[in-house]
Amino acid sequence: MNKQTLAKFYKVRNKSETVSENNVKLERFITNTYLQKYITPKKSVIEIGAGIRSYSPEIIKYAKNVLAVDLFQENLDRLNSKKINTLCADIANLKSVKSGSFDVVFVNGPMSHLFGDAERMKAIKESFRICKKGGVVLFNYLTNTPIIYRSGLIKGNIKTLKKYDKRTDKDIYATYFVNDFHKLVSKTKMKHVCDVSLDGLFEILKEYTNKVTKTEFNVIKQLQLQICERTDMIGCASHVISIYKK
């Protein structure tokens, strides 16, 4: 991960970021639904990557012990006013966080900025280290699907397909095939619980998703919730959460 490149990217994006688009709302709806399956008021929760789309302000409504972690302090400054505990740190080095501290470890974003198996394994191992025995780790990451279909086909940039699996830290986003992500995690002792498609085809086809009425969008939300764990839908998703138990 090139921290300087990432800092410049988010400095610009923070000013233009919006969560008003339906494809973003859908991702957040499915994510929040699954977070609430594992989080209860007595559970301790850490969100790593609590940047511009942090879930901590929503999590703290039903869990009192929440720690929001991000690589950049300016992202965390927005959360301080919401009385959320914060920590500026790199996911690959959470030395100030004790082992087995949290019931729920939500890795929201950092995996999509890590390039190379060595860098990724440091993050995975740290996430598992700070998780309590019997706790869960939820990894939110980007798949190769949007590169192939949105960038390659819909946006007419077929040349990107030549490098979809050769991305480096000169790029902003790192992407995965889900099975390859599992292979990385299989090097630990975590037990795979399930994969969740946060957006299915609705992100890829967001120009259409964002044109539907409120009533139609409610139908889409309920449909995606019903099919989000289907293996054929996982392969269509741009954003996936893979859940593991320690």
Short mmCIF file of N, CA, C and O in Angstrom, two decimals, residues 102-169:
data_model
loop_
_atom_site.label_atom_id
_atom_site.label_comp_id
_atom_site.label_asym_id
_atom_site.label_seq_id
_atom_site.Cartn_x
_atom_site.Cartn_y
_atom_site.Cartn_z
N PHE A 102 -11.49 -8.17 20.93
CA PHE A 102 -12.80 -7.85 20.36
C PHE A 102 -13.59 -9.09 19.95
O PHE A 102 -13.05 -10.04 19.41
N ASP A 103 -14.90 -9.01 20.20
CA ASP A 103 -15.81 -10.08 19.79
C ASP A 103 -16.04 -10.05 18.29
O ASP A 103 -16.20 -11.09 17.65
N VAL A 104 -16.10 -8.84 17.74
CA VAL A 104 -16.35 -8.66 16.31
C VAL A 104 -15.29 -7.74 15.72
O VAL A 104 -15.10 -6.61 16.18
N VAL A 105 -14.58 -8.25 14.73
CA VAL A 105 -13.57 -7.46 14.02
C VAL A 105 -14.10 -7.23 12.60
O VAL A 105 -14.26 -8.18 11.83
N PHE A 106 -14.41 -6.00 12.29
CA PHE A 106 -14.96 -5.65 10.98
C PHE A 106 -13.88 -4.92 10.19
O PHE A 106 -13.54 -3.78 10.48
N VAL A 107 -13.34 -5.60 9.18
CA VAL A 107 -12.30 -5.02 8.33
C VAL A 107 -13.00 -4.39 7.12
O VAL A 107 -13.33 -5.06 6.16
N ASN A 108 -13.21 -3.10 7.21
CA ASN A 108 -14.05 -2.40 6.23
C ASN A 108 -13.21 -1.55 5.29
O ASN A 108 -13.09 -0.35 5.48
N GLY A 109 -12.57 -2.19 4.32
CA GLY A 109 -11.89 -1.39 3.31
C GLY A 109 -10.40 -1.63 3.12
O GLY A 109 -9.92 -1.64 1.98
N PRO A 110 -9.61 -1.81 4.20
CA PRO A 110 -8.16 -1.90 4.01
C PRO A 110 -7.71 -2.99 3.05
O PRO A 110 -6.72 -2.81 2.33
N MET A 111 -8.43 -4.13 3.01
CA MET A 111 -8.00 -5.21 2.12
C MET A 111 -8.03 -4.78 0.66
O MET A 111 -7.31 -5.35 -0.17
N SER A 112 -8.82 -3.79 0.35
CA SER A 112 -8.92 -3.31 -1.04
C SER A 112 -7.84 -2.29 -1.39
O SER A 112 -7.88 -1.69 -2.46
N HIS A 113 -6.90 -2.10 -0.46
CA HIS A 113 -5.76 -1.22 -0.76
C HIS A 113 -4.43 -1.93 -0.52
O HIS A 113 -3.38 -1.28 -0.51
N LEU A 114 -4.47 -3.24 -0.33
CA LEU A 114 -3.25 -4.00 -0.06
C LEU A 114 -2.87 -4.83 -1.28
O LEU A 114 -3.69 -5.53 -1.84
N PHE A 115 -1.59 -4.76 -1.66
CA PHE A 115 -1.10 -5.44 -2.85
C PHE A 115 -0.01 -6.44 -2.46
O PHE A 115 0.92 -6.12 -1.74
N GLY A 116 -0.14 -7.66 -2.95
CA GLY A 116 0.85 -8.69 -2.65
C GLY A 116 0.43 -9.52 -1.45
O GLY A 116 -0.10 -9.00 -0.46
N ASP A 117 0.67 -10.83 -1.53
CA ASP A 117 0.23 -11.74 -0.48
C ASP A 117 0.88 -11.46 0.87
O ASP A 117 0.25 -11.64 1.91
N ALA A 118 2.13 -11.03 0.87
CA ALA A 118 2.82 -10.78 2.13
C ALA A 118 2.14 -9.66 2.91
O ALA A 118 1.89 -9.77 4.12
N GLU A 119 1.81 -8.57 2.22
CA GLU A 119 1.15 -7.43 2.85
C GLU A 119 -0.26 -7.82 3.31
O GLU A 119 -0.70 -7.45 4.40
N ARG A 120 -0.94 -8.59 2.50
CA ARG A 120 -2.29 -9.02 2.83
C ARG A 120 -2.30 -9.96 4.04
O ARG A 120 -3.18 -9.85 4.91
N MET A 121 -1.33 -10.85 4.11
CA MET A 121 -1.29 -11.80 5.23
C MET A 121 -1.00 -11.10 6.55
O MET A 121 -1.52 -11.50 7.60
N LYS A 122 -0.21 -10.03 6.54
CA LYS A 122 0.02 -9.27 7.76
C LYS A 122 -1.30 -8.72 8.29
O LYS A 122 -1.57 -8.77 9.50
N ALA A 123 -2.11 -8.19 7.40
CA ALA A 123 -3.40 -7.62 7.79
C ALA A 123 -4.34 -8.70 8.30
O ALA A 123 -5.05 -8.52 9.31
N ILE A 124 -4.37 -9.82 7.60
CA ILE A 124 -5.25 -10.92 8.00
C ILE A 124 -4.85 -11.46 9.37
O ILE A 124 -5.70 -11.65 10.25
N LYS A 125 -3.56 -11.66 9.59
CA LYS A 125 -3.09 -12.19 10.87
C LYS A 125 -3.35 -11.23 12.02
O LYS A 125 -3.70 -11.65 13.13
N GLU A 126 -3.18 -9.94 11.78
CA GLU A 126 -3.46 -8.95 12.82
C GLU A 126 -4.96 -8.92 13.16
O GLU A 126 -5.34 -8.81 14.33
N SER A 127 -5.79 -9.04 12.16
CA SER A 127 -7.24 -9.05 12.38
C SER A 127 -7.66 -10.23 13.24
O SER A 127 -8.50 -10.11 14.14
N PHE A 128 -7.06 -11.38 12.97
CA PHE A 128 -7.37 -12.59 13.75
C PHE A 128 -6.78 -12.52 15.15
O PHE A 128 -7.36 -12.99 16.11
N ARG A 129 -5.59 -11.90 15.26
CA ARG A 129 -4.93 -11.81 16.56
C ARG A 129 -5.78 -11.05 17.58
O ARG A 129 -5.89 -11.45 18.75
N ILE A 130 -6.38 -9.96 17.14
CA ILE A 130 -7.13 -9.10 18.08
C ILE A 130 -8.55 -9.61 18.31
O ILE A 130 -9.28 -9.07 19.14
N CYS A 131 -8.94 -10.66 17.59
CA CYS A 131 -10.28 -11.23 17.76
C CYS A 131 -10.29 -12.22 18.93
O CYS A 131 -9.36 -13.00 19.11
N LYS A 132 -11.36 -12.18 19.72
CA LYS A 132 -11.51 -13.12 20.82
C LYS A 132 -11.78 -14.52 20.28
O LYS A 132 -12.34 -14.69 19.20
N LYS A 133 -11.42 -15.55 21.06
CA LYS A 133 -11.77 -16.90 20.70
C LYS A 133 -13.29 -17.04 20.69
O LYS A 133 -13.96 -16.64 21.63
N GLY A 134 -13.84 -17.57 19.61
CA GLY A 134 -15.29 -17.65 19.46
C GLY A 134 -15.88 -16.43 18.79
O GLY A 134 -17.07 -16.40 18.47
N GLY A 135 -15.03 -15.41 18.56
CA GLY A 135 -15.49 -14.21 17.88
C GLY A 135 -15.48 -14.35 16.37
O GLY A 135 -15.12 -15.42 15.84
N VAL A 136 -15.86 -13.29 15.67
CA VAL A 136 -15.92 -13.34 14.21
C VAL A 136 -15.14 -12.19 13.60
O VAL A 136 -15.01 -11.11 14.20
N VAL A 137 -14.61 -12.45 12.41
CA VAL A 137 -13.95 -11.42 11.61
C VAL A 137 -14.70 -11.30 10.29
O VAL A 137 -14.96 -12.32 9.63
N LEU A 138 -15.08 -10.09 9.94
CA LEU A 138 -15.78 -9.84 8.67
C LEU A 138 -14.86 -9.01 7.79
O LEU A 138 -14.48 -7.88 8.14
N PHE A 139 -14.49 -9.55 6.64
CA PHE A 139 -13.63 -8.85 5.68
C PHE A 139 -14.48 -8.31 4.54
O PHE A 139 -15.12 -9.08 3.81
N ASN A 140 -14.46 -7.01 4.36
CA ASN A 140 -15.13 -6.38 3.22
C ASN A 140 -14.05 -6.08 2.18
O ASN A 140 -13.06 -5.42 2.47
N TYR A 141 -14.23 -6.59 0.94
CA TYR A 141 -13.22 -6.35 -0.09
C TYR A 141 -13.85 -6.27 -1.47
O TYR A 141 -15.01 -6.64 -1.68
N LEU A 142 -13.07 -5.76 -2.41
CA LEU A 142 -13.50 -5.63 -3.80
C LEU A 142 -13.11 -6.86 -4.59
O LEU A 142 -12.03 -7.42 -4.41
N THR A 143 -13.99 -7.27 -5.49
CA THR A 143 -13.69 -8.39 -6.37
C THR A 143 -13.17 -7.88 -7.71
O THR A 143 -13.19 -6.68 -7.99
N ASN A 144 -12.73 -8.80 -8.55
CA ASN A 144 -12.30 -8.45 -9.91
C ASN A 144 -13.47 -8.15 -10.84
O ASN A 144 -13.27 -7.64 -11.95
N THR A 145 -14.67 -8.46 -10.39
CA THR A 145 -15.85 -8.30 -11.24
C THR A 145 -16.02 -6.89 -11.81
O THR A 145 -16.25 -6.73 -13.02
N PRO A 146 -15.92 -5.82 -11.00
CA PRO A 146 -16.13 -4.49 -11.58
C PRO A 146 -15.08 -4.08 -12.59
O PRO A 146 -15.36 -3.30 -13.51
N ILE A 147 -13.86 -4.62 -12.44
CA ILE A 147 -12.81 -4.30 -13.43
C ILE A 147 -13.17 -4.92 -14.77
O ILE A 147 -13.09 -4.29 -15.82
N ILE A 148 -13.60 -6.18 -14.71
CA ILE A 148 -13.91 -6.90 -15.93
C ILE A 148 -15.14 -6.32 -16.63
O ILE A 148 -15.12 -6.07 -17.84
N TYR A 149 -16.19 -6.07 -15.87
CA TYR A 149 -17.45 -5.65 -16.49
C TYR A 149 -17.66 -4.14 -16.55
O TYR A 149 -18.00 -3.61 -17.61
N ARG A 150 -17.42 -3.43 -15.43
CA ARG A 150 -17.68 -1.99 -15.47
C ARG A 150 -16.58 -1.25 -16.23
O ARG A 150 -16.86 -0.52 -17.18
N SER A 151 -15.35 -1.46 -15.81
CA SER A 151 -14.25 -0.75 -16.46
C SER A 151 -13.98 -1.31 -17.85
O SER A 151 -13.81 -0.56 -18.81
N GLY A 152 -13.97 -2.64 -17.96
CA GLY A 152 -13.63 -3.26 -19.23
C GLY A 152 -14.69 -3.16 -20.29
O GLY A 152 -14.43 -2.78 -21.42
N LEU A 153 -15.94 -3.50 -19.90
CA LEU A 153 -17.02 -3.59 -20.89
C LEU A 153 -17.89 -2.34 -20.93
O LEU A 153 -18.01 -1.68 -21.96
N ILE A 154 -18.50 -2.00 -19.81
CA ILE A 154 -19.46 -0.89 -19.78
C ILE A 154 -18.79 0.45 -20.09
O ILE A 154 -19.33 1.27 -20.82
N LYS A 155 -17.59 0.66 -19.54
CA LYS A 155 -16.89 1.92 -19.78
C LYS A 155 -16.00 1.86 -21.02
O LYS A 155 -15.32 2.83 -21.35
N GLY A 156 -16.02 0.72 -21.70
CA GLY A 156 -15.32 0.61 -22.97
C GLY A 156 -13.81 0.63 -22.89
O GLY A 156 -13.13 1.09 -23.80
N ASN A 157 -13.28 0.13 -21.77
CA ASN A 157 -11.83 0.12 -21.61
C ASN A 157 -11.33 -1.32 -21.52
O ASN A 157 -10.83 -1.77 -20.49
N ILE A 158 -11.46 -2.04 -22.61
CA ILE A 158 -11.10 -3.46 -22.63
C ILE A 158 -9.63 -3.68 -22.29
O ILE A 158 -9.25 -4.73 -21.76
N LYS A 159 -8.79 -2.69 -22.54
CA LYS A 159 -7.36 -2.84 -22.26
C LYS A 159 -7.10 -3.11 -20.78
O LYS A 159 -6.07 -3.70 -20.42
N THR A 160 -8.00 -2.68 -19.90
CA THR A 160 -7.79 -2.90 -18.46
C THR A 160 -7.81 -4.38 -18.13
O THR A 160 -7.26 -4.79 -17.10
N LEU A 161 -8.45 -5.19 -18.97
CA LEU A 161 -8.53 -6.62 -18.68
C LEU A 161 -7.15 -7.28 -18.71
O LEU A 161 -6.95 -8.33 -18.09
N LYS A 162 -6.21 -6.68 -19.38
CA LYS A 162 -4.87 -7.25 -19.46
C LYS A 162 -4.14 -7.17 -18.12
O LYS A 162 -3.19 -7.90 -17.89
N LYS A 163 -4.60 -6.28 -17.25
CA LYS A 163 -3.89 -6.10 -15.98
C LYS A 163 -4.78 -6.33 -14.77
O LYS A 163 -4.40 -6.00 -13.65
N TYR A 164 -5.96 -6.91 -14.96
CA TYR A 164 -6.87 -7.05 -13.83
C TYR A 164 -6.28 -7.86 -12.68
O TYR A 164 -6.59 -7.64 -11.52
N ASP A 165 -5.37 -8.79 -12.99
CA ASP A 165 -4.75 -9.62 -11.96
C ASP A 165 -3.29 -9.24 -11.73
O ASP A 165 -2.53 -9.98 -11.11
N LYS A 166 -2.90 -8.06 -12.23
CA LYS A 166 -1.51 -7.61 -12.08
C LYS A 166 -1.45 -6.20 -11.49
O LYS A 166 -0.58 -5.41 -11.82
N ARG A 167 -2.36 -5.91 -10.60
CA ARG A 167 -2.43 -4.59 -10.01
C ARG A 167 -1.33 -4.43 -8.96
O ARG A 167 -0.97 -5.36 -8.25
N THR A 168 -0.79 -3.21 -8.87
CA THR A 168 0.29 -2.92 -7.93
C THR A 168 -0.09 -1.71 -7.09
O THR A 168 -1.17 -1.12 -7.28
N ASP A 169 0.80 -1.32 -6.17
CA ASP A 169 0.48 -0.17 -5.32
C ASP A 169 0.51 1.16 -6.06
O ASP A 169 0.28 2.21 -5.48
#
